[in-house]
GROMACS .gro file of N, CA and C in nm:
model
  534
    1UNK      N    1   1.663  -1.014  -2.063
    1UNK     CA    2   1.604  -1.033  -1.932
    1UNK      C    3   1.684  -0.958  -1.824
    2UNK      N    4   1.815  -0.949  -1.842
    2UNK     CA    5   1.894  -0.875  -1.743
    2UNK      C    6   1.851  -0.729  -1.734
    3UNK      N    7   1.803  -0.673  -1.844
    3UNK     CA    8   1.755  -0.534  -1.840
    3UNK      C    9   1.635  -0.522  -1.747
    4UNK      N   10   1.552  -0.625  -1.741
    4UNK     CA   11   1.436  -0.624  -1.651
    4UNK      C   12   1.481  -0.635  -1.505
    5UNK      N   13   1.582  -0.715  -1.481
    5UNK     CA   14   1.638  -0.724  -1.346
    5UNK      C   15   1.705  -0.592  -1.309
    6UNK      N   16   1.771  -0.529  -1.406
    6UNK     CA   17   1.832  -0.398  -1.381
    6UNK      C   18   1.725  -0.296  -1.341
    7UNK      N   19   1.607  -0.302  -1.404
    7UNK     CA   20   1.498  -0.209  -1.372
    7UNK      C   21   1.451  -0.230  -1.228
    8UNK      N   22   1.438  -0.355  -1.187
    8UNK     CA   23   1.403  -0.383  -1.047
    8UNK      C   24   1.510  -0.326  -0.955
    9UNK      N   25   1.635  -0.346  -0.993
    9UNK     CA   26   1.746  -0.296  -0.912
    9UNK      C   27   1.743  -0.145  -0.900
   10UNK      N   28   1.713  -0.074  -1.010
   10UNK     CA   29   1.702   0.072  -1.005
   10UNK      C   30   1.596   0.117  -0.906
   11UNK      N   31   1.479   0.058  -0.915
   11UNK     CA   32   1.369   0.096  -0.825
   11UNK      C   33   1.406   0.064  -0.681
   12UNK      N   34   1.457  -0.056  -0.659
   12UNK     CA   35   1.493  -0.100  -0.525
   12UNK      C   36   1.602  -0.011  -0.465
   13UNK      N   37   1.704   0.019  -0.543
   13UNK     CA   38   1.815   0.101  -0.495
   13UNK      C   39   1.769   0.243  -0.463
   14UNK      N   40   1.687   0.300  -0.551
   14UNK     CA   41   1.635   0.436  -0.528
   14UNK      C   42   1.549   0.439  -0.402
   15UNK      N   43   1.463   0.340  -0.387
   15UNK     CA   44   1.377   0.335  -0.270
   15UNK      C   45   1.458   0.325  -0.141
   16UNK      N   46   1.553   0.233  -0.139
   16UNK     CA   47   1.636   0.216  -0.019
   16UNK      C   48   1.719   0.341   0.010
   17UNK      N   49   1.769   0.406  -0.094
   17UNK     CA   50   1.846   0.530  -0.073
   17UNK      C   51   1.757   0.638  -0.013
   18UNK      N   52   1.632   0.646  -0.059
   18UNK     CA   53   1.540   0.745  -0.005
   18UNK      C   54   1.503   0.717   0.140
   19UNK      N   55   1.506   0.591   0.179
   19UNK     CA   56   1.471   0.555   0.316
   19UNK      C   57   1.591   0.563   0.411
   20UNK      N   58   1.708   0.553   0.354
   20UNK     CA   59   1.832   0.556   0.433
   20UNK      C   60   1.836   0.683   0.518
   21UNK      N   61   1.862   0.666   0.644
   21UNK     CA   62   1.880   0.781   0.732
   21UNK      C   63   1.751   0.841   0.785
   22UNK      N   64   1.636   0.793   0.742
   22UNK     CA   65   1.511   0.844   0.799
   22UNK      C   66   1.501   0.798   0.944
   23UNK      N   67   1.443   0.880   1.028
   23UNK     CA   68   1.430   0.840   1.169
   23UNK      C   69   1.345   0.714   1.183
   24UNK      N   70   1.375   0.636   1.285
   24UNK     CA   71   1.300   0.513   1.310
   24UNK      C   72   1.151   0.542   1.326
   25UNK      N   73   1.118   0.656   1.386
   25UNK     CA   74   0.976   0.691   1.404
   25UNK      C   75   0.904   0.703   1.270
   26UNK      N   76   0.973   0.752   1.169
   26UNK     CA   77   0.913   0.764   1.035
   26UNK      C   78   0.900   0.625   0.972
   27UNK      N   79   1.003   0.546   0.981
   27UNK     CA   80   1.002   0.412   0.920
   27UNK      C   81   0.903   0.319   0.989
   28UNK      N   82   0.873   0.345   1.114
   28UNK     CA   83   0.782   0.258   1.191
   28UNK      C   84   0.640   0.313   1.200
   29UNK      N   85   0.618   0.433   1.145
   29UNK     CA   86   0.484   0.494   1.151
   29UNK      C   87   0.386   0.415   1.068
   30UNK      N   88   0.266   0.398   1.123
   30UNK     CA   89   0.160   0.328   1.051
   30UNK      C   90   0.062   0.431   0.995
   31UNK      N   91   0.007   0.402   0.879
   31UNK     CA   92  -0.095   0.492   0.824
   31UNK      C   93  -0.214   0.500   0.919
   32UNK      N   94  -0.283   0.613   0.919
   32UNK     CA   95  -0.400   0.630   1.005
   32UNK      C   96  -0.505   0.522   0.978
   33UNK      N   97  -0.513   0.480   0.853
   33UNK     CA   98  -0.612   0.380   0.814
   33UNK      C   99  -0.571   0.240   0.857
   34UNK      N  100  -0.458   0.229   0.921
   34UNK     CA  101  -0.406   0.097   0.958
   34UNK      C  102  -0.311   0.048   0.851
   35UNK      N  103  -0.271  -0.074   0.862
   35UNK     CA  104  -0.179  -0.128   0.763
   35UNK      C  105  -0.037  -0.128   0.813
   36UNK      N  106   0.052  -0.161   0.723
   36UNK     CA  107   0.192  -0.179   0.757
   36UNK      C  108   0.268  -0.048   0.759
   37UNK      N  109   0.375  -0.049   0.838
   37UNK     CA  110   0.471   0.062   0.838
   37UNK      C  111   0.562   0.046   0.716
   38UNK      N  112   0.642   0.148   0.691
   38UNK     CA  113   0.738   0.143   0.581
   38UNK      C  114   0.833   0.024   0.599
   39UNK      N  115   0.884   0.005   0.721
   39UNK     CA  116   0.975  -0.107   0.746
   39UNK      C  117   0.907  -0.241   0.720
   40UNK      N  118   0.782  -0.253   0.758
   40UNK     CA  119   0.710  -0.378   0.734
   40UNK      C  120   0.688  -0.402   0.585
   41UNK      N  121   0.665  -0.295   0.510
   41UNK     CA  122   0.649  -0.309   0.364
   41UNK      C  123   0.781  -0.355   0.302
   42UNK      N  124   0.891  -0.296   0.346
   42UNK     CA  125   1.023  -0.338   0.295
   42UNK      C  126   1.046  -0.485   0.330
   43UNK      N  127   1.011  -0.524   0.451
   43UNK     CA  128   1.028  -0.664   0.490
   43UNK      C  129   0.939  -0.754   0.402
   44UNK      N  130   0.817  -0.712   0.375
   44UNK     CA  131   0.728  -0.789   0.287
   44UNK      C  132   0.786  -0.804   0.147
   45UNK      N  133   0.844  -0.696   0.094
   45UNK     CA  134   0.906  -0.703  -0.039
   45UNK      C  135   1.021  -0.804  -0.039
   46UNK      N  136   1.102  -0.800   0.065
   46UNK     CA  137   1.211  -0.896   0.079
   46UNK      C  138   1.156  -1.039   0.088
   47UNK      N  139   1.059  -1.060   0.176
   47UNK     CA  140   1.003  -1.194   0.195
   47UNK      C  141   0.939  -1.248   0.067
   48UNK      N  142   0.875  -1.160  -0.007
   48UNK     CA  143   0.813  -1.201  -0.133
   48UNK      C  144   0.919  -1.246  -0.232
   49UNK      N  145   1.025  -1.167  -0.245
   49UNK     CA  146   1.131  -1.205  -0.337
   49UNK      C  147   1.198  -1.335  -0.291
   50UNK      N  148   1.221  -1.347  -0.161
   50UNK     CA  149   1.282  -1.470  -0.109
   50UNK      C  150   1.191  -1.591  -0.133
   51UNK      N  151   1.060  -1.571  -0.121
   51UNK     CA  152   0.966  -1.680  -0.144
   51UNK      C  153   0.974  -1.729  -0.288
   52UNK      N  154   0.977  -1.635  -0.381
   52UNK     CA  155   0.988  -1.671  -0.522
   52UNK      C  156   1.122  -1.737  -0.550
   53UNK      N  157   1.226  -1.688  -0.486
   53UNK     CA  158   1.363  -1.731  -0.515
   53UNK      C  159   1.415  -1.841  -0.422
   54UNK      N  160   1.328  -1.899  -0.339
   54UNK     CA  161   1.378  -1.986  -0.232
   54UNK      C  162   1.463  -2.104  -0.278
   55UNK      N  163   1.443  -2.154  -0.397
   55UNK     CA  164   1.523  -2.268  -0.443
   55UNK      C  165   1.623  -2.232  -0.552
   56UNK      N  166   1.639  -2.102  -0.580
   56UNK     CA  167   1.721  -2.063  -0.693
   56UNK      C  168   1.867  -2.104  -0.680
   57UNK      N  169   1.917  -2.108  -0.559
   57UNK     CA  170   2.056  -2.149  -0.540
   57UNK      C  171   2.071  -2.301  -0.525
   58UNK      N  172   1.961  -2.372  -0.548
   58UNK     CA  173   1.965  -2.518  -0.541
   58UNK      C  174   1.909  -2.573  -0.672
   59UNK      N  175   1.990  -2.574  -0.776
   59UNK     CA  176   1.943  -2.615  -0.909
   59UNK      C  177   1.875  -2.752  -0.912
   60UNK      N  178   1.914  -2.840  -0.821
   60UNK     CA  179   1.851  -2.973  -0.820
   60UNK      C  180   1.702  -2.965  -0.785
   61UNK      N  181   1.661  -2.855  -0.721
   61UNK     CA  182   1.520  -2.838  -0.686
   61UNK      C  183   1.441  -2.759  -0.791
   62UNK      N  184   1.513  -2.698  -0.884
   62UNK     CA  185   1.446  -2.621  -0.990
   62UNK      C  186   1.412  -2.716  -1.104
   63UNK      N  187   1.288  -2.750  -1.112
   63UNK     CA  188   1.247  -2.840  -1.219
   63UNK      C  189   1.133  -2.774  -1.296
   64UNK      N  190   1.134  -2.790  -1.426
   64UNK     CA  191   1.024  -2.732  -1.505
   64UNK      C  192   0.889  -2.787  -1.459
   65UNK      N  193   0.793  -2.697  -1.450
   65UNK     CA  194   0.659  -2.736  -1.409
   65UNK      C  195   0.560  -2.701  -1.519
   66UNK      N  196   0.454  -2.776  -1.527
   66UNK     CA  197   0.350  -2.753  -1.626
   66UNK      C  198   0.269  -2.629  -1.587
   67UNK      N  199   0.240  -2.547  -1.689
   67UNK     CA  200   0.160  -2.425  -1.667
   67UNK      C  201   0.020  -2.451  -1.722
   68UNK      N  202  -0.075  -2.467  -1.633
   68UNK     CA  203  -0.213  -2.493  -1.674
   68UNK      C  204  -0.281  -2.363  -1.717
   69UNK      N  205  -0.397  -2.377  -1.778
   69UNK     CA  206  -0.477  -2.260  -1.815
   69UNK      C  207  -0.514  -2.181  -1.690
   70UNK      N  208  -0.547  -2.252  -1.583
   70UNK     CA  209  -0.581  -2.184  -1.456
   70UNK      C  210  -0.463  -2.100  -1.407
   71UNK      N  211  -0.342  -2.154  -1.416
   71UNK     CA  212  -0.223  -2.079  -1.373
   71UNK      C  213  -0.201  -1.956  -1.460
   72UNK      N  214  -0.224  -1.969  -1.589
   72UNK     CA  215  -0.206  -1.856  -1.680
   72UNK      C  216  -0.306  -1.745  -1.649
   73UNK      N  217  -0.431  -1.783  -1.622
   73UNK     CA  218  -0.533  -1.685  -1.585
   73UNK      C  219  -0.500  -1.624  -1.449
   74UNK      N  220  -0.456  -1.708  -1.356
   74UNK     CA  221  -0.418  -1.660  -1.223
   74UNK      C  222  -0.305  -1.559  -1.230
   75UNK      N  223  -0.209  -1.584  -1.317
   75UNK     CA  224  -0.096  -1.492  -1.334
   75UNK      C  225  -0.145  -1.356  -1.382
   76UNK      N  226  -0.231  -1.355  -1.485
   76UNK     CA  227  -0.286  -1.229  -1.537
   76UNK      C  228  -0.366  -1.157  -1.428
   77UNK      N  229  -0.443  -1.233  -1.351
   77UNK     CA  230  -0.523  -1.173  -1.243
   77UNK      C  231  -0.433  -1.111  -1.136
   78UNK      N  232  -0.329  -1.183  -1.097
   78UNK     CA  233  -0.238  -1.130  -0.994
   78UNK      C  234  -0.170  -1.003  -1.043
   79UNK      N  235  -0.124  -1.002  -1.168
   79UNK     CA  236  -0.062  -0.880  -1.222
   79UNK      C  237  -0.161  -0.764  -1.221
   80UNK      N  238  -0.285  -0.791  -1.260
   80UNK     CA  239  -0.387  -0.686  -1.260
   80UNK      C  240  -0.414  -0.632  -1.121
   81UNK      N  241  -0.422  -0.721  -1.025
   81UNK     CA  242  -0.446  -0.678  -0.886
   81UNK      C  243  -0.328  -0.599  -0.833
   82UNK      N  244  -0.207  -0.645  -0.864
   82UNK     CA  245  -0.087  -0.572  -0.817
   82UNK      C  246  -0.079  -0.432  -0.876
   83UNK      N  247  -0.127  -0.416  -0.998
   83UNK     CA  248  -0.124  -0.285  -1.063
   83UNK      C  249  -0.238  -0.195  -1.016
   84UNK      N  250  -0.336  -0.251  -0.947
   84UNK     CA  251  -0.453  -0.175  -0.903
   84UNK      C  252  -0.428  -0.114  -0.766
   85UNK      N  253  -0.516  -0.021  -0.726
   85UNK     CA  254  -0.503   0.038  -0.592
   85UNK      C  255  -0.573  -0.044  -0.483
   86UNK      N  256  -0.633  -0.157  -0.519
   86UNK     CA  257  -0.710  -0.235  -0.423
   86UNK      C  258  -0.620  -0.305  -0.323
   87UNK      N  259  -0.664  -0.304  -0.196
   87UNK     CA  260  -0.592  -0.377  -0.093
   87UNK      C  261  -0.624  -0.525  -0.107
   88UNK      N  262  -0.522  -0.605  -0.089
   88UNK     CA  263  -0.540  -0.750  -0.093
   88UNK      C  264  -0.464  -0.814   0.022
   89UNK      N  265  -0.506  -0.932   0.059
   89UNK     CA  266  -0.436  -1.006   0.163
   89UNK      C  267  -0.308  -1.067   0.109
   90UNK      N  268  -0.214  -1.086   0.196
   90UNK     CA  269  -0.089  -1.153   0.161
   90UNK      C  270  -0.124  -1.297   0.124
   91UNK      N  271  -0.077  -1.345   0.007
   91UNK     CA  272  -0.119  -1.478  -0.039
   91UNK      C  273  -0.057  -1.595   0.035
   92UNK      N  274   0.043  -1.568   0.117
   92UNK     CA  275   0.112  -1.677   0.186
   92UNK      C  276   0.165  -1.625   0.319
   93UNK      N  277   0.154  -1.701   0.425
   93UNK     CA  278   0.202  -1.655   0.555
   93UNK      C  279   0.352  -1.624   0.558
   94UNK      N  280   0.429  -1.691   0.471
   94UNK     CA  281   0.574  -1.664   0.472
   94UNK      C  282   0.609  -1.532   0.405
   95UNK      N  283   0.509  -1.459   0.355
   95UNK     CA  284   0.532  -1.326   0.297
   95UNK      C  285   0.485  -1.215   0.392
   96UNK      N  286   0.436  -1.253   0.509
   96UNK     CA  287   0.385  -1.155   0.605
   96UNK      C  288   0.498  -1.108   0.696
   97UNK      N  289   0.517  -0.976   0.704
   97UNK     CA  290   0.628  -0.925   0.786
   97UNK      C  291   0.605  -0.945   0.935
   98UNK      N  292   0.716  -0.966   1.005
   98UNK     CA  293   0.710  -0.981   1.151
   98UNK      C  294   0.730  -0.847   1.219
   99UNK      N  295   0.798  -0.755   1.148
   99UNK     CA  296   0.823  -0.624   1.206
   99UNK      C  297   0.941  -0.619   1.301
  100UNK      N  298   1.017  -0.723   1.310
  100UNK     CA  299   1.124  -0.727   1.408
  100UNK      C  300   1.265  -0.701   1.355
  101UNK      N  301   1.277  -0.655   1.230
  101UNK     CA  302   1.410  -0.636   1.173
  101UNK      C  303   1.439  -0.488   1.147
  102UNK      N  304   1.564  -0.454   1.159
  102UNK     CA  305   1.606  -0.315   1.136
  102UNK      C  306   1.616  -0.288   0.986
  103UNK      N  307   1.621  -0.160   0.953
  103UNK     CA  308   1.637  -0.121   0.813
  103UNK      C  309   1.765  -0.181   0.756
  104UNK      N  310   1.874  -0.173   0.830
  104UNK     CA  311   2.002  -0.226   0.780
  104UNK      C  312   1.995  -0.377   0.757
  105UNK      N  313   1.931  -0.450   0.847
  105UNK     CA  314   1.916  -0.595   0.829
  105UNK      C  315   1.834  -0.626   0.703
  106UNK      N  316   1.725  -0.552   0.685
  106UNK     CA  317   1.639  -0.575   0.569
  106UNK      C  318   1.713  -0.542   0.440
  107UNK      N  319   1.783  -0.429   0.438
  107UNK     CA  320   1.856  -0.391   0.318
  107UNK      C  321   1.961  -0.495   0.282
  108UNK      N  322   2.035  -0.542   0.380
  108UNK     CA  323   2.139  -0.642   0.355
  108UNK      C  324   2.079  -0.773   0.301
  109UNK      N  325   1.973  -0.819   0.363
  109UNK     CA  326   1.908  -0.943   0.317
  109UNK      C  327   1.850  -0.926   0.178
  110UNK      N  328   1.792  -0.809   0.150
  110UNK     CA  329   1.732  -0.785   0.019
  110UNK      C  330   1.839  -0.779  -0.090
  111UNK      N  331   1.954  -0.722  -0.056
  111UNK     CA  332   2.065  -0.719  -0.152
  111UNK      C  333   2.109  -0.861  -0.187
  112UNK      N  334   2.118  -0.948  -0.087
  112UNK     CA  335   2.158  -1.086  -0.112
  112UNK      C  336   2.054  -1.159  -0.196
  113UNK      N  337   1.927  -1.138  -0.166
  113UNK     CA  338   1.820  -1.200  -0.244
  113UNK      C  339   1.825  -1.153  -0.390
  114UNK      N  340   1.851  -1.025  -0.409
  114UNK     CA  341   1.856  -0.971  -0.544
  114UNK      C  342   1.977  -1.026  -0.621
  115UNK      N  343   2.088  -1.046  -0.551
  115UNK     CA  344   2.205  -1.107  -0.617
  115UNK      C  345   2.171  -1.249  -0.663
  116UNK      N  346   2.094  -1.321  -0.582
  116UNK     CA  347   2.053  -1.457  -0.621
  116UNK      C  348   1.964  -1.452  -0.745
  117UNK      N  349   1.875  -1.355  -0.752
  117UNK     CA  350   1.790  -1.339  -0.870
  117UNK      C  351   1.877  -1.314  -0.993
  118UNK      N  352   1.971  -1.225  -0.982
  118UNK     CA  353   2.059  -1.193  -1.094
  118UNK      C  354   2.140  -1.316  -1.138
  119UNK      N  355   2.193  -1.391  -1.041
  119UNK     CA  356   2.269  -1.512  -1.074
  119UNK      C  357   2.181  -1.611  -1.150
  120UNK      N  358   2.057  -1.624  -1.107
  120UNK     CA  359   1.966  -1.716  -1.174
  120UNK      C  360   1.938  -1.672  -1.317
  121UNK      N  361   1.913  -1.544  -1.337
  121UNK     CA  362   1.884  -1.493  -1.471
  121UNK      C  363   2.004  -1.514  -1.562
  122UNK      N  364   2.124  -1.491  -1.512
  122UNK     CA  365   2.245  -1.513  -1.591
  122UNK      C  366   2.257  -1.662  -1.624
  123UNK      N  367   2.235  -1.749  -1.525
  123UNK     CA  368   2.244  -1.894  -1.550
  123UNK      C  369   2.140  -1.937  -1.653
  124UNK      N  370   2.020  -1.884  -1.644
  124UNK     CA  371   1.917  -1.920  -1.740
  124UNK      C  372   1.956  -1.873  -1.880
  125UNK      N  373   2.016  -1.755  -1.889
  125UNK     CA  374   2.062  -1.705  -2.018
  125UNK      C  375   2.169  -1.793  -2.079
  126UNK      N  376   2.241  -1.862  -1.994
  126UNK     CA  377   2.345  -1.954  -2.041
  126UNK      C  378   2.291  -2.095  -2.061
  127UNK      N  379   2.158  -2.110  -2.051
  127UNK     CA  380   2.094  -2.237  -2.081
  127UNK      C  381   2.095  -2.339  -1.969
  128UNK      N  382   2.130  -2.298  -1.848
  128UNK     CA  383   2.137  -2.393  -1.738
  128UNK      C  384   2.000  -2.424  -1.678
  129UNK      N  385   1.903  -2.332  -1.692
  129UNK     CA  386   1.771  -2.348  -1.633
  129UNK      C  387   1.668  -2.303  -1.735
  130UNK      N  388   1.557  -2.372  -1.744
  130UNK     CA  389   1.451  -2.327  -1.833
  130UNK      C  390   1.317  -2.379  -1.783
  131UNK      N  391   1.210  -2.327  -1.840
  131UNK     CA  392   1.076  -2.369  -1.802
  131UNK      C  393   1.025  -2.295  -1.680
  132UNK      N  394   0.905  -2.331  -1.638
  132UNK     CA  395   0.845  -2.271  -1.519
  132UNK      C  396   0.909  -2.334  -1.396
  133UNK      N  397   0.989  -2.257  -1.324
  133UNK     CA  398   1.067  -2.311  -1.214
  133UNK      C  399   1.031  -2.253  -1.078
  134UNK      N  400   0.953  -2.145  -1.076
  134UNK     CA  401   0.912  -2.084  -0.950
  134UNK      C  402   0.764  -2.112  -0.929
  135UNK      N  403   0.720  -2.110  -0.805
  135UNK     CA  404   0.579  -2.132  -0.777
  135UNK      C  405   0.526  -2.015  -0.694
  136UNK      N  406   0.426  -1.948  -0.747
  136UNK     CA  407   0.358  -1.840  -0.675
  136UNK      C  408   0.236  -1.903  -0.606
  137UNK      N  409   0.203  -1.860  -0.484
  137UNK     CA  410   0.093  -1.925  -0.412
  137UNK      C  411  -0.044  -1.912  -0.479
  138UNK      N  412  -0.063  -1.813  -0.564
  138UNK     CA  413  -0.191  -1.795  -0.632
  138UNK      C  414  -0.184  -1.833  -0.778
  139UNK      N  415  -0.082  -1.782  -0.848
  139UNK     CA  416  -0.076  -1.804  -0.992
  139UNK      C  417   0.001  -1.929  -1.032
  140UNK      N  418   0.051  -2.003  -0.936
  140UNK     CA  419   0.115  -2.130  -0.966
  140UNK      C  420   0.253  -2.116  -1.026
  141UNK      N  421   0.293  -2.214  -1.109
  141UNK     CA  422   0.428  -2.215  -1.167
  141UNK      C  423   0.453  -2.093  -1.254
  142UNK      N  424   0.572  -2.037  -1.240
  142UNK     CA  425   0.612  -1.920  -1.318
  142UNK      C  426   0.746  -1.945  -1.385
  143UNK      N  427   0.760  -1.895  -1.506
  143UNK     CA  428   0.891  -1.892  -1.570
  143UNK      C  429   0.971  -1.780  -1.505
  144UNK      N  430   1.098  -1.777  -1.531
  144UNK     CA  431   1.180  -1.668  -1.477
  144UNK      C  432   1.129  -1.533  -1.528
  145UNK      N  433   1.095  -1.525  -1.655
  145UNK     CA  434   1.045  -1.400  -1.712
  145UNK      C  435   0.919  -1.354  -1.638
  146UNK      N  436   0.829  -1.446  -1.612
  146UNK     CA  437   0.706  -1.412  -1.541
  146UNK      C  438   0.735  -1.371  -1.397
  147UNK      N  439   0.824  -1.443  -1.331
  147UNK     CA  440   0.859  -1.411  -1.192
  147UNK      C  441   0.922  -1.272  -1.184
  148UNK      N  442   1.010  -1.240  -1.277
  148UNK     CA  443   1.075  -1.109  -1.277
  148UNK      C  444   0.971  -0.999  -1.300
  149UNK      N  445   0.881  -1.022  -1.395
  149UNK     CA  446   0.776  -0.922  -1.419
  149UNK      C  447   0.689  -0.902  -1.296
  150UNK      N  448   0.651  -1.012  -1.231
  150UNK     CA  449   0.567  -1.001  -1.113
  150UNK      C  450   0.641  -0.928  -1.000
  151UNK      N  451   0.768  -0.960  -0.982
  151UNK     CA  452   0.847  -0.891  -0.879
  151UNK      C  453   0.852  -0.740  -0.906
  152UNK      N  454   0.867  -0.702  -1.034
  152UNK     CA  455   0.873  -0.559  -1.066
  152UNK      C  456   0.739  -0.490  -1.037
  153UNK      N  457   0.630  -0.549  -1.082
  153UNK     CA  458   0.498  -0.490  -1.060
  153UNK      C  459   0.469  -0.482  -0.910
  154UNK      N  460   0.505  -0.585  -0.837
  154UNK     CA  461   0.486  -0.587  -0.692
  154UNK      C  462   0.568  -0.478  -0.625
  155UNK      N  463   0.693  -0.463  -0.665
  155UNK     CA  464   0.779  -0.360  -0.610
  155UNK      C  465   0.723  -0.221  -0.640
  156UNK      N  466   0.678  -0.198  -0.762
  156UNK     CA  467   0.621  -0.067  -0.798
  156UNK      C  468   0.497  -0.037  -0.715
  157UNK      N  469   0.414  -0.137  -0.692
  157UNK     CA  470   0.293  -0.118  -0.610
  157UNK      C  471   0.332  -0.070  -0.470
  158UNK      N  472   0.425  -0.141  -0.409
  158UNK     CA  473   0.461  -0.107  -0.271
  158UNK      C  474   0.548   0.019  -0.264
  159UNK      N  475   0.620   0.050  -0.369
  159UNK     CA  476   0.693   0.178  -0.370
  159UNK      C  477   0.592   0.292  -0.364
  160UNK      N  478   0.484   0.284  -0.441
  160UNK     CA  479   0.379   0.387  -0.435
  160UNK      C  480   0.319   0.395  -0.295
  161UNK      N  481   0.296   0.281  -0.234
  161UNK     CA  482   0.241   0.277  -0.099
  161UNK      C  483   0.336   0.344   0.000
  162UNK      N  484   0.463   0.313  -0.009
  162UNK     CA  485   0.562   0.374   0.080
  162UNK      C  486   0.566   0.525   0.061
  163UNK      N  487   0.564   0.570  -0.063
  163UNK     CA  488   0.567   0.715  -0.090
  163UNK      C  489   0.444   0.784  -0.030
  164UNK      N  490   0.327   0.719  -0.038
  164UNK     CA  491   0.206   0.777   0.023
  164UNK      C  492   0.222   0.788   0.174
  165UNK      N  493   0.275   0.684   0.236
  165UNK     CA  494   0.295   0.686   0.381
  165UNK      C  495   0.392   0.797   0.419
  166UNK      N  496   0.502   0.808   0.345
  166UNK     CA  497   0.601   0.912   0.377
  166UNK      C  498   0.543   1.052   0.360
  167UNK      N  499   0.462   1.072   0.256
  167UNK     CA  500   0.396   1.204   0.239
  167UNK      C  501   0.303   1.233   0.356
  168UNK      N  502   0.228   1.132   0.399
  168UNK     CA  503   0.136   1.151   0.511
  168UNK      C  504   0.211   1.182   0.639
  169UNK      N  505   0.321   1.112   0.663
  169UNK     CA  506   0.401   1.138   0.782
  169UNK      C  507   0.460   1.278   0.776
  170UNK      N  508   0.511   1.317   0.660
  170UNK     CA  509   0.567   1.450   0.642
  170UNK      C  510   0.459   1.556   0.664
  171UNK      N  511   0.341   1.533   0.610
  171UNK     CA  512   0.229   1.627   0.624
  171UNK      C  513   0.194   1.644   0.772
  172UNK      N  514   0.193   1.535   0.846
  172UNK     CA  515   0.161   1.542   0.990
  172UNK      C  516   0.267   1.620   1.066
  173UNK      N  517   0.387   1.625   1.013
  173UNK     CA  518   0.497   1.695   1.082
  173UNK      C  519   0.504   1.841   1.045
  174UNK      N  520   0.423   1.882   0.947
  174UNK     CA  521   0.423   2.022   0.904
  174UNK      C  522   0.350   2.107   1.008
  175UNK      N  523   0.396   2.231   1.031
  175UNK     CA  524   0.322   2.319   1.124
  175UNK      C  525   0.187   2.354   1.066
  176UNK      N  526   0.094   2.383   1.155
  176UNK     CA  527  -0.039   2.424   1.109
  176UNK      C  528  -0.029   2.549   1.024
  177UNK      N  529  -0.121   2.560   0.927
  177UNK     CA  530  -0.119   2.674   0.834
  177UNK      C  531  -0.193   2.795   0.890
  178UNK      N  532  -0.225   2.795   1.018
  178UNK     CA  533  -0.301   2.909   1.076
  178UNK      C  534  -0.215   3.027   1.106
   0.00000   0.00000   0.00000
């Protein structure tokens, strides 16, 4: 399971390194079609991970939960939607970005959230935690393995979105070909 967390870390680190040093105007630019800026997407990724991980440092609140058939179907549906190009609404208000944080603040908070994820995975590997312990607003209770997979698919989705925005911003900054 740590290899899966390492994969999330690789993507996250590469993305943040690519964004490091970009002008605020680029990070705050919105796509012509509307939607979030790059900074807002990064904030959403952080908020999503924090939402999944909100009780991870409080083992007394992590209790195994029953996974119903509906939750299992919901999980597969959410993964499918995250892998698709379709726009979807944020499933929970606490995952919606406010847009008021700097890149450095977001990076620092995301690093701390990711350290909490890693600590949890290590603790689970040592037998301290088991069962469905996280709750997703749509797919319900998730095991750590499911939560990590969902976080990776979610991160990959938004990484593609950020890359599209950056290409569009770069294209707009190119001189006319006339």
